[in-house]
Coordinates of C-alpha atoms and ligand atoms in Angstrom, one line a residue:
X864 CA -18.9 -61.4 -199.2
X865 CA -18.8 -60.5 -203.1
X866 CA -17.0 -61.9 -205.7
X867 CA -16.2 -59.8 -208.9
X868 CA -17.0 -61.4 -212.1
X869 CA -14.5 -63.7 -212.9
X870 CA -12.2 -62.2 -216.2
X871 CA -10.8 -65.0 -219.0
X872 CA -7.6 -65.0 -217.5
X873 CA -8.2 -64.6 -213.6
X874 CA -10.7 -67.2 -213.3
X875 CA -10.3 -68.9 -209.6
X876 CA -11.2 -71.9 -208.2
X877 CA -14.8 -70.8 -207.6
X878 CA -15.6 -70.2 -211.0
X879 CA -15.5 -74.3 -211.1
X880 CA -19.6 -74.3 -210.3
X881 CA -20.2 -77.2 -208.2
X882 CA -17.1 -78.2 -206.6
X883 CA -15.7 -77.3 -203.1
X884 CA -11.6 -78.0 -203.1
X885 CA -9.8 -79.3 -200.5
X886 CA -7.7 -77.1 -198.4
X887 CA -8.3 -74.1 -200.9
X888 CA -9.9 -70.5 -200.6
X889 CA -12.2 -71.0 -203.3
X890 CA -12.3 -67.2 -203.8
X891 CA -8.5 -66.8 -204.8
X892 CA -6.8 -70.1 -205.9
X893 CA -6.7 -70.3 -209.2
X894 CA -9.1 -72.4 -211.4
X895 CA -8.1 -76.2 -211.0
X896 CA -6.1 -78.3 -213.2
X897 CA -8.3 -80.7 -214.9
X898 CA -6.8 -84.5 -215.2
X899 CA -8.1 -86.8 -217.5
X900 CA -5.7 -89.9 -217.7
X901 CA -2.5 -91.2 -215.9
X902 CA 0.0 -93.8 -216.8
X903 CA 3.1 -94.6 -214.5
X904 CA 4.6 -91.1 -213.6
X905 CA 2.6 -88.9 -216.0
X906 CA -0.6 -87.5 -215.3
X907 CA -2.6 -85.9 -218.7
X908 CA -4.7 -82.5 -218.5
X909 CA -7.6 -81.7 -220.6
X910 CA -5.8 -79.3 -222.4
X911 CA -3.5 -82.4 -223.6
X912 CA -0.6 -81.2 -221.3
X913 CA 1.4 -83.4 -220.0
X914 CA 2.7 -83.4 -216.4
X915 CA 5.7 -85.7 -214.8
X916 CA 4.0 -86.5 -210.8
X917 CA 6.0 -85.4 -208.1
X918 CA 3.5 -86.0 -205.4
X919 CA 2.0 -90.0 -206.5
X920 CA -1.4 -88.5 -205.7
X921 CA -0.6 -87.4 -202.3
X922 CA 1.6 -90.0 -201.2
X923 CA -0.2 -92.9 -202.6
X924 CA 1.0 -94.2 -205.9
X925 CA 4.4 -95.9 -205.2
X926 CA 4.2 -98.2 -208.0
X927 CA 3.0 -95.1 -210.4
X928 CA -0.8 -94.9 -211.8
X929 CA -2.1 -97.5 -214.0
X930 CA 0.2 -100.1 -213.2
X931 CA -1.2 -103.3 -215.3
X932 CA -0.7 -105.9 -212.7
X933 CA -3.1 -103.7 -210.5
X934 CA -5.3 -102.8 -213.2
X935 CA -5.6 -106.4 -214.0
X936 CA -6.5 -107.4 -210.2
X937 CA -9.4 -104.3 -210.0
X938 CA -11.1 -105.6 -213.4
X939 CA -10.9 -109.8 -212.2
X940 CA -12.7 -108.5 -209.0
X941 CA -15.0 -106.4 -210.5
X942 CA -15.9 -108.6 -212.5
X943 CA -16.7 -111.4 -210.0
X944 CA -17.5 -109.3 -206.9
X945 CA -17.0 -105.7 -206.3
X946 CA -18.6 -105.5 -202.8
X947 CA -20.4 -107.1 -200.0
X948 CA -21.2 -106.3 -196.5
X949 CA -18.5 -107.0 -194.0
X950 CA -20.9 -108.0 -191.0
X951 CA -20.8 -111.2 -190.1
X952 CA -19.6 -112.1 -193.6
X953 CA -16.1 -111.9 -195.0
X954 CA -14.4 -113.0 -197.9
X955 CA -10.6 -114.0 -199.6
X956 CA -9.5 -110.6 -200.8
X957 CA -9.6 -109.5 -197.1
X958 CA -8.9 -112.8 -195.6
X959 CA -5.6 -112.9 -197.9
X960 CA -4.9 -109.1 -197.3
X961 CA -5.0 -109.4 -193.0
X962 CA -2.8 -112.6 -193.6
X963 CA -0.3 -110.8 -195.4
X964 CA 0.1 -107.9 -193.6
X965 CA 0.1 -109.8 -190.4
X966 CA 2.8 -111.3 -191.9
X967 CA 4.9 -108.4 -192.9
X968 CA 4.3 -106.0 -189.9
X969 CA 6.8 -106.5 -186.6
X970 CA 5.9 -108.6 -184.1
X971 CA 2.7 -110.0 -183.1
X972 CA 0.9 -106.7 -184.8
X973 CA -1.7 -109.8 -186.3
X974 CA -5.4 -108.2 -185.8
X975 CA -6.4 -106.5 -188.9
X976 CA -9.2 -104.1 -188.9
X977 CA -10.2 -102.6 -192.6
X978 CA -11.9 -99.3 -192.9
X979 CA -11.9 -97.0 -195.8
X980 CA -9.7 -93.8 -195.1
X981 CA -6.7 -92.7 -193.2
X982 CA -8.2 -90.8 -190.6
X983 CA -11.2 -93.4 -189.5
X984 CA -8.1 -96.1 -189.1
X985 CA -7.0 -93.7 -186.4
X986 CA -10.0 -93.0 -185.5
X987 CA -10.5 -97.3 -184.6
X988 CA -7.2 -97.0 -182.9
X989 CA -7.6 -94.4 -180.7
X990 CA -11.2 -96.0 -179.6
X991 CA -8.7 -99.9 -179.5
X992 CA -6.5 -98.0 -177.2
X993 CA -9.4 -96.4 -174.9
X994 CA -11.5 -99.8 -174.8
X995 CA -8.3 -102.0 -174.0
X996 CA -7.5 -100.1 -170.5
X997 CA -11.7 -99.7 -170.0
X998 CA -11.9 -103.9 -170.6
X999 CA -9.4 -104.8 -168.2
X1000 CA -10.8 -102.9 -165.3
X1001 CA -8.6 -100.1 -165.4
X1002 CA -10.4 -96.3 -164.9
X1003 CA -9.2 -93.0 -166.4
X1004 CA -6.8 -93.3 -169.3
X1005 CA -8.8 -91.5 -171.1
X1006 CA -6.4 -89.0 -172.7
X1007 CA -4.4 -89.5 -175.5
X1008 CA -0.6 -88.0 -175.8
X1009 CA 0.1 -86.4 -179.5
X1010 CA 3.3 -84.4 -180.5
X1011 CA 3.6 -80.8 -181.9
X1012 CA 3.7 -81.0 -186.0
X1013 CA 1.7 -83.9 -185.7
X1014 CA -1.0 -84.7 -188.5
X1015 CA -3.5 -87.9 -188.0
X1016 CA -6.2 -86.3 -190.2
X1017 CA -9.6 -84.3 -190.5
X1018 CA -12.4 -86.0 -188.8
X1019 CA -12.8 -84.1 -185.3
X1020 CA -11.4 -86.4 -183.4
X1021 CA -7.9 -86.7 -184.9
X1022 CA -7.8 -82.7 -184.9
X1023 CA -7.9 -82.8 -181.6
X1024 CA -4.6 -84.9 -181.6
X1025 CA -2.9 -83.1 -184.8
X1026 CA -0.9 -79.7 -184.1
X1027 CA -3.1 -77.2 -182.9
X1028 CA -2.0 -74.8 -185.6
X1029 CA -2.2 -76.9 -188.3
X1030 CA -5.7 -78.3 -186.8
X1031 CA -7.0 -75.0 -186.3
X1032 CA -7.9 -75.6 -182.7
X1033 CA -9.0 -72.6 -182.0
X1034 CA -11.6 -72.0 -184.8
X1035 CA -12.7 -75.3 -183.3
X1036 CA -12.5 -74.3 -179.4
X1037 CA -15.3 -75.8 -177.6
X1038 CA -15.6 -78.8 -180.1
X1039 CA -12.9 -80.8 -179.8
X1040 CA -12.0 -82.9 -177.3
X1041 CA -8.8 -81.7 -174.9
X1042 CA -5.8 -84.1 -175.2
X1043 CA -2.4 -83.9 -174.1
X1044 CA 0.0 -82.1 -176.8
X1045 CA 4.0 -82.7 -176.0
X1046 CA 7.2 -82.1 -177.9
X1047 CA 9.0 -84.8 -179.8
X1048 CA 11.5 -86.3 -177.7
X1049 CA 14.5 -85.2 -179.7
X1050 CA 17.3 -84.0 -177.2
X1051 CA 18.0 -84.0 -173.2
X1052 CA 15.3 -81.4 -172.9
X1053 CA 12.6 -82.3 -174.5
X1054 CA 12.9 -85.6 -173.0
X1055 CA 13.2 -84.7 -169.5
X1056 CA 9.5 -82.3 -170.0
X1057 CA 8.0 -86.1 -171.6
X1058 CA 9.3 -88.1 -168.1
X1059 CA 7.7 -85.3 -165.9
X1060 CA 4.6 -84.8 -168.0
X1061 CA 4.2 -88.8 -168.0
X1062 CA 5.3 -88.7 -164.2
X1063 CA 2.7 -86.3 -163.3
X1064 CA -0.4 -87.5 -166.0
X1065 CA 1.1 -91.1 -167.2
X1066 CA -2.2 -92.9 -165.5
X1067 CA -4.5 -91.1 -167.5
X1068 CA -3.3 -91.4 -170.7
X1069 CA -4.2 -94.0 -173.0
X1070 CA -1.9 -93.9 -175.6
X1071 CA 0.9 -92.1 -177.4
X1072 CA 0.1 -91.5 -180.7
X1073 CA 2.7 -90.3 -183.3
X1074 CA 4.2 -90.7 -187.0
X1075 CA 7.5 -92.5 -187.0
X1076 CA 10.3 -91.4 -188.5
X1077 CA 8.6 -88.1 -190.5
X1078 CA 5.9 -85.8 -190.1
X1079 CA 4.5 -85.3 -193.4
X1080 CA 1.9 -83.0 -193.2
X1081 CA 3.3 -81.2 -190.6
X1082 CA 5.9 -80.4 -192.8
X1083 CA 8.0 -83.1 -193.3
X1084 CA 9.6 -83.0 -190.1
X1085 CA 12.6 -86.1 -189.6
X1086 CA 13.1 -87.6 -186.2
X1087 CA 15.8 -89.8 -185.2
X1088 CA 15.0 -94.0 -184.3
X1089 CA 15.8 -93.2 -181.5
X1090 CA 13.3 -91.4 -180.8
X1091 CA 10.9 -94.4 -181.7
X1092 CA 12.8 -96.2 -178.8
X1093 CA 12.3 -93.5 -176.2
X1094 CA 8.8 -93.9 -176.9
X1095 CA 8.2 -97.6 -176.6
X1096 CA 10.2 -97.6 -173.5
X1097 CA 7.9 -94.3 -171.8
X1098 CA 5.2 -96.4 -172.6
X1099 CA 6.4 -99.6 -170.9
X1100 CA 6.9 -97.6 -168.1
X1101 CA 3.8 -96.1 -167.6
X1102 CA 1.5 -98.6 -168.9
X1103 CA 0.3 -97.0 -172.1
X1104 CA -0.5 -98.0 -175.7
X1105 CA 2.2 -97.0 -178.4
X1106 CA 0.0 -96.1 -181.6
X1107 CA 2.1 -95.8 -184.7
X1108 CA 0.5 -93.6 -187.4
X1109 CA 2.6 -95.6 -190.8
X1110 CA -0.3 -94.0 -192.8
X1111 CA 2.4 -91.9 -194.7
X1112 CA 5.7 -93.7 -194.3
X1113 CA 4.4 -97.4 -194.4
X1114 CA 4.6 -99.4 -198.0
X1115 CA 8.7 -98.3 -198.4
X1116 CA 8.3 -94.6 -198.3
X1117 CA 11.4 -93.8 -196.0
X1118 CA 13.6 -97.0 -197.4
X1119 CA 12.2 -99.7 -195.9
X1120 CA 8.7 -101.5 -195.6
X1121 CA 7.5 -99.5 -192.9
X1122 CA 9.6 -97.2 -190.5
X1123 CA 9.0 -98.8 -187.0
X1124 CA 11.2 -101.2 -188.6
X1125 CA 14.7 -98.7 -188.2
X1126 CA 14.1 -98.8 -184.6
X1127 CA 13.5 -102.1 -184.0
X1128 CA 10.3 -100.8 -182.5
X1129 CA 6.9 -103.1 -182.2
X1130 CA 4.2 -100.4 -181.5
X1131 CA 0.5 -102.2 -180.0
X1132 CA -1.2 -100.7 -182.3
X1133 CA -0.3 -99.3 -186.1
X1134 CA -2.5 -97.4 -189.2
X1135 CA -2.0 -98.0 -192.5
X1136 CA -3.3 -96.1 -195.5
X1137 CA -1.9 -94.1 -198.6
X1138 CA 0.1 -96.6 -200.2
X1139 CA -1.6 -99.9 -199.0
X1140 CA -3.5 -100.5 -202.6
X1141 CA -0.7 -98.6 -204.7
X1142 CA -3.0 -95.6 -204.4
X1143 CA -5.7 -97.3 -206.7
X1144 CA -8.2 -97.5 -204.4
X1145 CA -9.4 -95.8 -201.2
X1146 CA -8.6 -98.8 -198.0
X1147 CA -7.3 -98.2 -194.2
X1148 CA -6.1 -100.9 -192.0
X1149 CA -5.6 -100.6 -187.7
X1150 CA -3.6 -103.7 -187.3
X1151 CA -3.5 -104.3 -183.2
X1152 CA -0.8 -106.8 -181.2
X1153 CA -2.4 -110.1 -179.6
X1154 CA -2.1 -108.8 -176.8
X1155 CA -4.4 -105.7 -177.2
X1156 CA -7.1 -107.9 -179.5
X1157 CA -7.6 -110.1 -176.4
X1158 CA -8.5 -107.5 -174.0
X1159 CA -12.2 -107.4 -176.2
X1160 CA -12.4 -111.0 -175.8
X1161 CA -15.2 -111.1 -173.1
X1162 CA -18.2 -113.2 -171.8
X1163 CA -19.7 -109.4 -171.5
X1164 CA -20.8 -108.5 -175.1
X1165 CA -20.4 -104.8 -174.0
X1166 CA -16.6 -105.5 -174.6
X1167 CA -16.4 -106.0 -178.3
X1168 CA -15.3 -103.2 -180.7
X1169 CA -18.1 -100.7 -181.9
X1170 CA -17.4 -99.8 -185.3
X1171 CA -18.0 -100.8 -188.9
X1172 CA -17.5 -98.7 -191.9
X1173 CA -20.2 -99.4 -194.5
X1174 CA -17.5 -99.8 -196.9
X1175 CA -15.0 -101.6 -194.8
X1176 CA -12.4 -104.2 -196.3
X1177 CA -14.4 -103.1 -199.9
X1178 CA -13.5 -106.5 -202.1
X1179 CA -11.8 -104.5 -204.9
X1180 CA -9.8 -102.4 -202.5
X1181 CA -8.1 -105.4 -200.8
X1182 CA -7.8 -107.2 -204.2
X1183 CA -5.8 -104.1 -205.5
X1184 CA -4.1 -104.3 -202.1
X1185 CA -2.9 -107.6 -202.2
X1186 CA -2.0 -106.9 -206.1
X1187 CA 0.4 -104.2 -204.5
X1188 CA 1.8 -106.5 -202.1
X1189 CA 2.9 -108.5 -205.0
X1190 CA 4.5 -106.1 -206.6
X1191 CA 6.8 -105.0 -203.3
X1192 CA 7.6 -109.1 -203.6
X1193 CA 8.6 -109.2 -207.5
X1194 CA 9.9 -106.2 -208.1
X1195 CA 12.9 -103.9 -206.5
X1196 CA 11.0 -101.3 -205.1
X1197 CA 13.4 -100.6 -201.5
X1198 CA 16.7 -100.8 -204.4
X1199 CA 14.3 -98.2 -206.3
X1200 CA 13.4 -95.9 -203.2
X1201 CA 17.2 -96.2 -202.2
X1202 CA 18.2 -95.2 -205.7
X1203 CA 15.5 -92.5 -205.3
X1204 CA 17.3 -91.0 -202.0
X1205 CA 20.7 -90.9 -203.8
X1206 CA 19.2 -89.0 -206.7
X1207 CA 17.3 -86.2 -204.6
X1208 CA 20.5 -85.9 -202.1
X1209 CA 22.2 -85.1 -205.7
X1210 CA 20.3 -82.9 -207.1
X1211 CA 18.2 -81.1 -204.5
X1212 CA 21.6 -80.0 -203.2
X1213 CA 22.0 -77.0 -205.4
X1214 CA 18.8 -75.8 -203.4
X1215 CA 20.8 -75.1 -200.0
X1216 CA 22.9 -72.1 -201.4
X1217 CA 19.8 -70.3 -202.5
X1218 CA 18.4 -67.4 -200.7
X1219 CA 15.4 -68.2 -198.5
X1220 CA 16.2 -72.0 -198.5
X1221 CA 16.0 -72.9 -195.0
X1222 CA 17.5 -76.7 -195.0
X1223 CA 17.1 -79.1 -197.7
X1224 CA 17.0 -83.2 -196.7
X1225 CA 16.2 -86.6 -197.5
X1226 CA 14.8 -89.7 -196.4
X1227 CA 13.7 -92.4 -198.9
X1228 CA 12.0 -91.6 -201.4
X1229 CA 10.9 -88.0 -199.8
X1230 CA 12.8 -85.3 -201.0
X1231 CA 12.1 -81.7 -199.4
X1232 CA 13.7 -78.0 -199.9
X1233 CA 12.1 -76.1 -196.7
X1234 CA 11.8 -72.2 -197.1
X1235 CA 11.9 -69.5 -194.8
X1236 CA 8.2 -68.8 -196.1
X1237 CA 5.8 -69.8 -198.8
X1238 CA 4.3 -66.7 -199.4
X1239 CA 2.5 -67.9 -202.6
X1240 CA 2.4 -71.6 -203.6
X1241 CA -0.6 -70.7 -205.7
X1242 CA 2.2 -69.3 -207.7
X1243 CA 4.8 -71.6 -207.4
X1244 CA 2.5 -74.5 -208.2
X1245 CA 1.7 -72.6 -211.6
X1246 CA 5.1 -71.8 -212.2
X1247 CA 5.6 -75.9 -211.7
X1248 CA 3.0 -76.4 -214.2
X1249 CA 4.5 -74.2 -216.4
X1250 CA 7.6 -76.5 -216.3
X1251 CA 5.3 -79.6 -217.1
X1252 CA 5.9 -81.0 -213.7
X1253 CA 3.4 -81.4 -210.7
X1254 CA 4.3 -80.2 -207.3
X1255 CA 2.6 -78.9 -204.6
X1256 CA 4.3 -77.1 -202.2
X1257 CA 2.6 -76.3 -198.9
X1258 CA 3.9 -74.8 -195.2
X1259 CA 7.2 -73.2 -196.4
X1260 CA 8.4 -76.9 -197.7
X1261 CA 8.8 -77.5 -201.8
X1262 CA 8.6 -81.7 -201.7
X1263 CA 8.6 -85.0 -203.7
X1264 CA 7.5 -88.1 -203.1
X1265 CA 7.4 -89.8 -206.7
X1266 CA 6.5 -92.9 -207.4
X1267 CA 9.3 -95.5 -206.7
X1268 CA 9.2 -96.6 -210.5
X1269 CA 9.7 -92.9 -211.6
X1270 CA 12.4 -93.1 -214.0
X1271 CA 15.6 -91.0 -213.2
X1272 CA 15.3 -88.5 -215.7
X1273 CA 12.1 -87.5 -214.8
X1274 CA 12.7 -87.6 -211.3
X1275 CA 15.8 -85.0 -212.9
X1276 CA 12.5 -82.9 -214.2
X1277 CA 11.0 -82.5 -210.8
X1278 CA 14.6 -81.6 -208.9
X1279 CA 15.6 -79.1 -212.0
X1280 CA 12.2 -77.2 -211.9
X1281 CA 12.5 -76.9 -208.1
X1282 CA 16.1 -76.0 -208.4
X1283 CA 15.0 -73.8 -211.5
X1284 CA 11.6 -71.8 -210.1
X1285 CA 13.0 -71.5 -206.5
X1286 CA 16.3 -69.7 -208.2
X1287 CA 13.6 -67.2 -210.2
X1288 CA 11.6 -66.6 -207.1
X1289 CA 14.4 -65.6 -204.8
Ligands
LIG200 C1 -2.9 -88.7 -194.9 C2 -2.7 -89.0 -193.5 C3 -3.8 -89.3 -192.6 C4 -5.2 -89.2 -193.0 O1 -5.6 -90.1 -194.0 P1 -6.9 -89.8 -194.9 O2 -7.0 -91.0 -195.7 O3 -6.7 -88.5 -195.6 O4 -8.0 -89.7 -193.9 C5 -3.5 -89.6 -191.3 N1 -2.2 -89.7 -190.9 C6 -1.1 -89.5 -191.7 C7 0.3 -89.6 -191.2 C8 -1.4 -89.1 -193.0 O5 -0.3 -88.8 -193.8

């Protein structure tokens, strides 16, 4: 395929000459913005613009960029050890981090195991669950159950557990791994398919793997607690692993510390990510119950768990991590994220009357205005710049997840350009 020379003005996103974009045809999204310095809920271009964040760098900056008590905790560390092998050597910033999360999560979630991106700490739980039936004798759970508008990730293993449209399954046919793929139990009926499904297949399956509470990438789908309570109780039943996937919602996001927590659910085995170092610094965390850490404890060195990210439990990740925790314990952020919800229930409203607005909800600090169809985000997120505001809308939702420190009249920026550009383009 040829591309025509690029004009001035219609320069795209392959005109940038050594990059390759996330997500993007290079061929026709437009040229990238180009950032050059954040601070709390502002994010500067190149071209000295100034945008207000509605997205806290996908979903990761909850106490804003640059906050000082962070910055502060990445420069001690740097300064006395950014990194050292985690193999048979370990050190306080990680010792400190497992402790406190240990101490946060539900239950007897106490064995922390650091990697380096969201995806890889599924990727450890999924191969926790499989080991944990292998290394107590049991033969052919093997599968693992995922939900339609499910997202775990990139690497190939979670795509063959995301939805199969959003995973592209079948570009990938042949590659992937085949898993089971059920409906959320929502209602009566979607229920009743789970019990048969699990009736018929519940000895081969592993575990049940799915985001509590929201799907974000999936397009910031809500579920009922409940539904949290179904699961746990399926999986009791039929002897399987409940893996909780808090990569997006944990750290506050939907109002409180992590969502398993609004339905009183303990899951074996949970993932941790985005928002663990205040979105400073890339870290993971698969934190497994007692009860599944002790099925690797062996006399048979065959039974230990085979994996260990170069980078694992990085030094200046879990420093900034634990510098995050602290900020959870001295300042309001649930009072901020509930403040948050108030605001977007407020001011998204407007949204519902307009043409081609599908539903408009909110949950936490995650404010979302779904469309019938996005036909062009390119141009919507332009139009968003335009506004000096950064949004990226994606599916057929328009979404925010700020920071929880935004302050409330620039969290009224990001709801009146939405309310604003969505009224223009309808
Ligand atoms: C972002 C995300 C992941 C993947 O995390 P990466 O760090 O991008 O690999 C997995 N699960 C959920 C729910 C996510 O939101």
């Amino acid at each position: 395929m040829s591309r025509k020379a690029p004009s001035a003005h219609h320069l795209t996103a392959a005109d940038q000459p050594n990059l390759w974009l996330p997500y993007t045809q290079m061929q026709t999204a437009p040229f990238p913005v180009e950032a050059v310095s954040t601070s709390a809920s502002r994010i500067t271009l190149a071209d000295g613009r100034e945008l207000v964040d509605g997205v806290a760098a996908w979903w990761t900056a909850c106490h804003g960029y640059s906050h000082p008590h962070i910055h502060a905790a990445l420069v001690r560390q740097a300064e006395r050890m950014p990194h050292v092998m985690f193999g048979g050597m370990v050190h306080e910033p990680a010792i400190r981090l497992a402790a406190r999360l240990a101490a946060m999560l539900p239950g007897d979630l106490e064995r922390v195991f650091f990697t380096d991106s969201g995806s890889v700490a599924m990727e450890v739980a999924i191969k926790m669950a499989v080991q944990y039936h292998i290394n107590q004798g049991t033969e052919g759970r093997q599968k693992i159950l995922s939900f339609r508008g499910g997202y775990h990730g990139d690497t190939l293993g979670m795509m063959s557990i995301c939805d199969p449209e959003e995973g592209m399954h079948s570009l990938f046919a042949g590659v992937l791994p085949e898993q089971v793929l059920a409906d959320l139990p929502v209602d009566a009926a979607s229920l009743a398919q789970l019990e048969a499904l699990l009736a018929e297949r519940g000895d081969s399956i592993a575990a049940i793997v799915t985001e509590p509470l929201v799907q974000g990438a999936g397009g910031m789908l809500f579920h009922d607690p409940e539904v949290l309570r179904r699961l746990r109780k399926l999986c009791d039943r039929h002897g399987t692993l409940l893996i909780l996937d808090e990569i997006f919602t944990g750290f506050g996001r939907t109002g409180t510390m992590f969502a398993c927590e609004q339905a009183g659910v303990v899951p074996d085995i949970v993932a941790l990510s985005k928002a663990l170092t205040g979105g400073t610094m890339a870290l993971a965390a698969t934190v497994a119950r007692q009860g599944v850490f002790e099925a690797f404890l062996s006399d048979n060195a065959g039974h230990a768990l085979m994996h260990g990210p170069t980078f694992m439990a990085n030094p200046l990740a879990c420093a900034v991590a634990n510098a995050s925790l602290d900020l959870f314990e001295t300042e309001p952020r649930l009072e901020q994220v509930a403040a948050i919800a108030a605001q977007l229930s407020r001011e998204l409203e407007p949204c519902r009357t307009l043409p081609g607005v599908r539903d408009v909800r909110v949950l936490g600090a995650i404010g979302v205005v779904e469309l019938e169809t996005l036909d062009n985000p390119d141009a919507l997120r332009r139009a968003f710049v335009e506004r000096g505001v950064w949004i990226r809308p994606f599916r057929n939702i328009v979404y925010l997840t700020p920071a929880f420190t935004i302050k409330p009249e620039e969290l009224t920026r990001l709801t009146t350009a939405i309310v604003d550009v969505l009224r223009e383009a309808a």
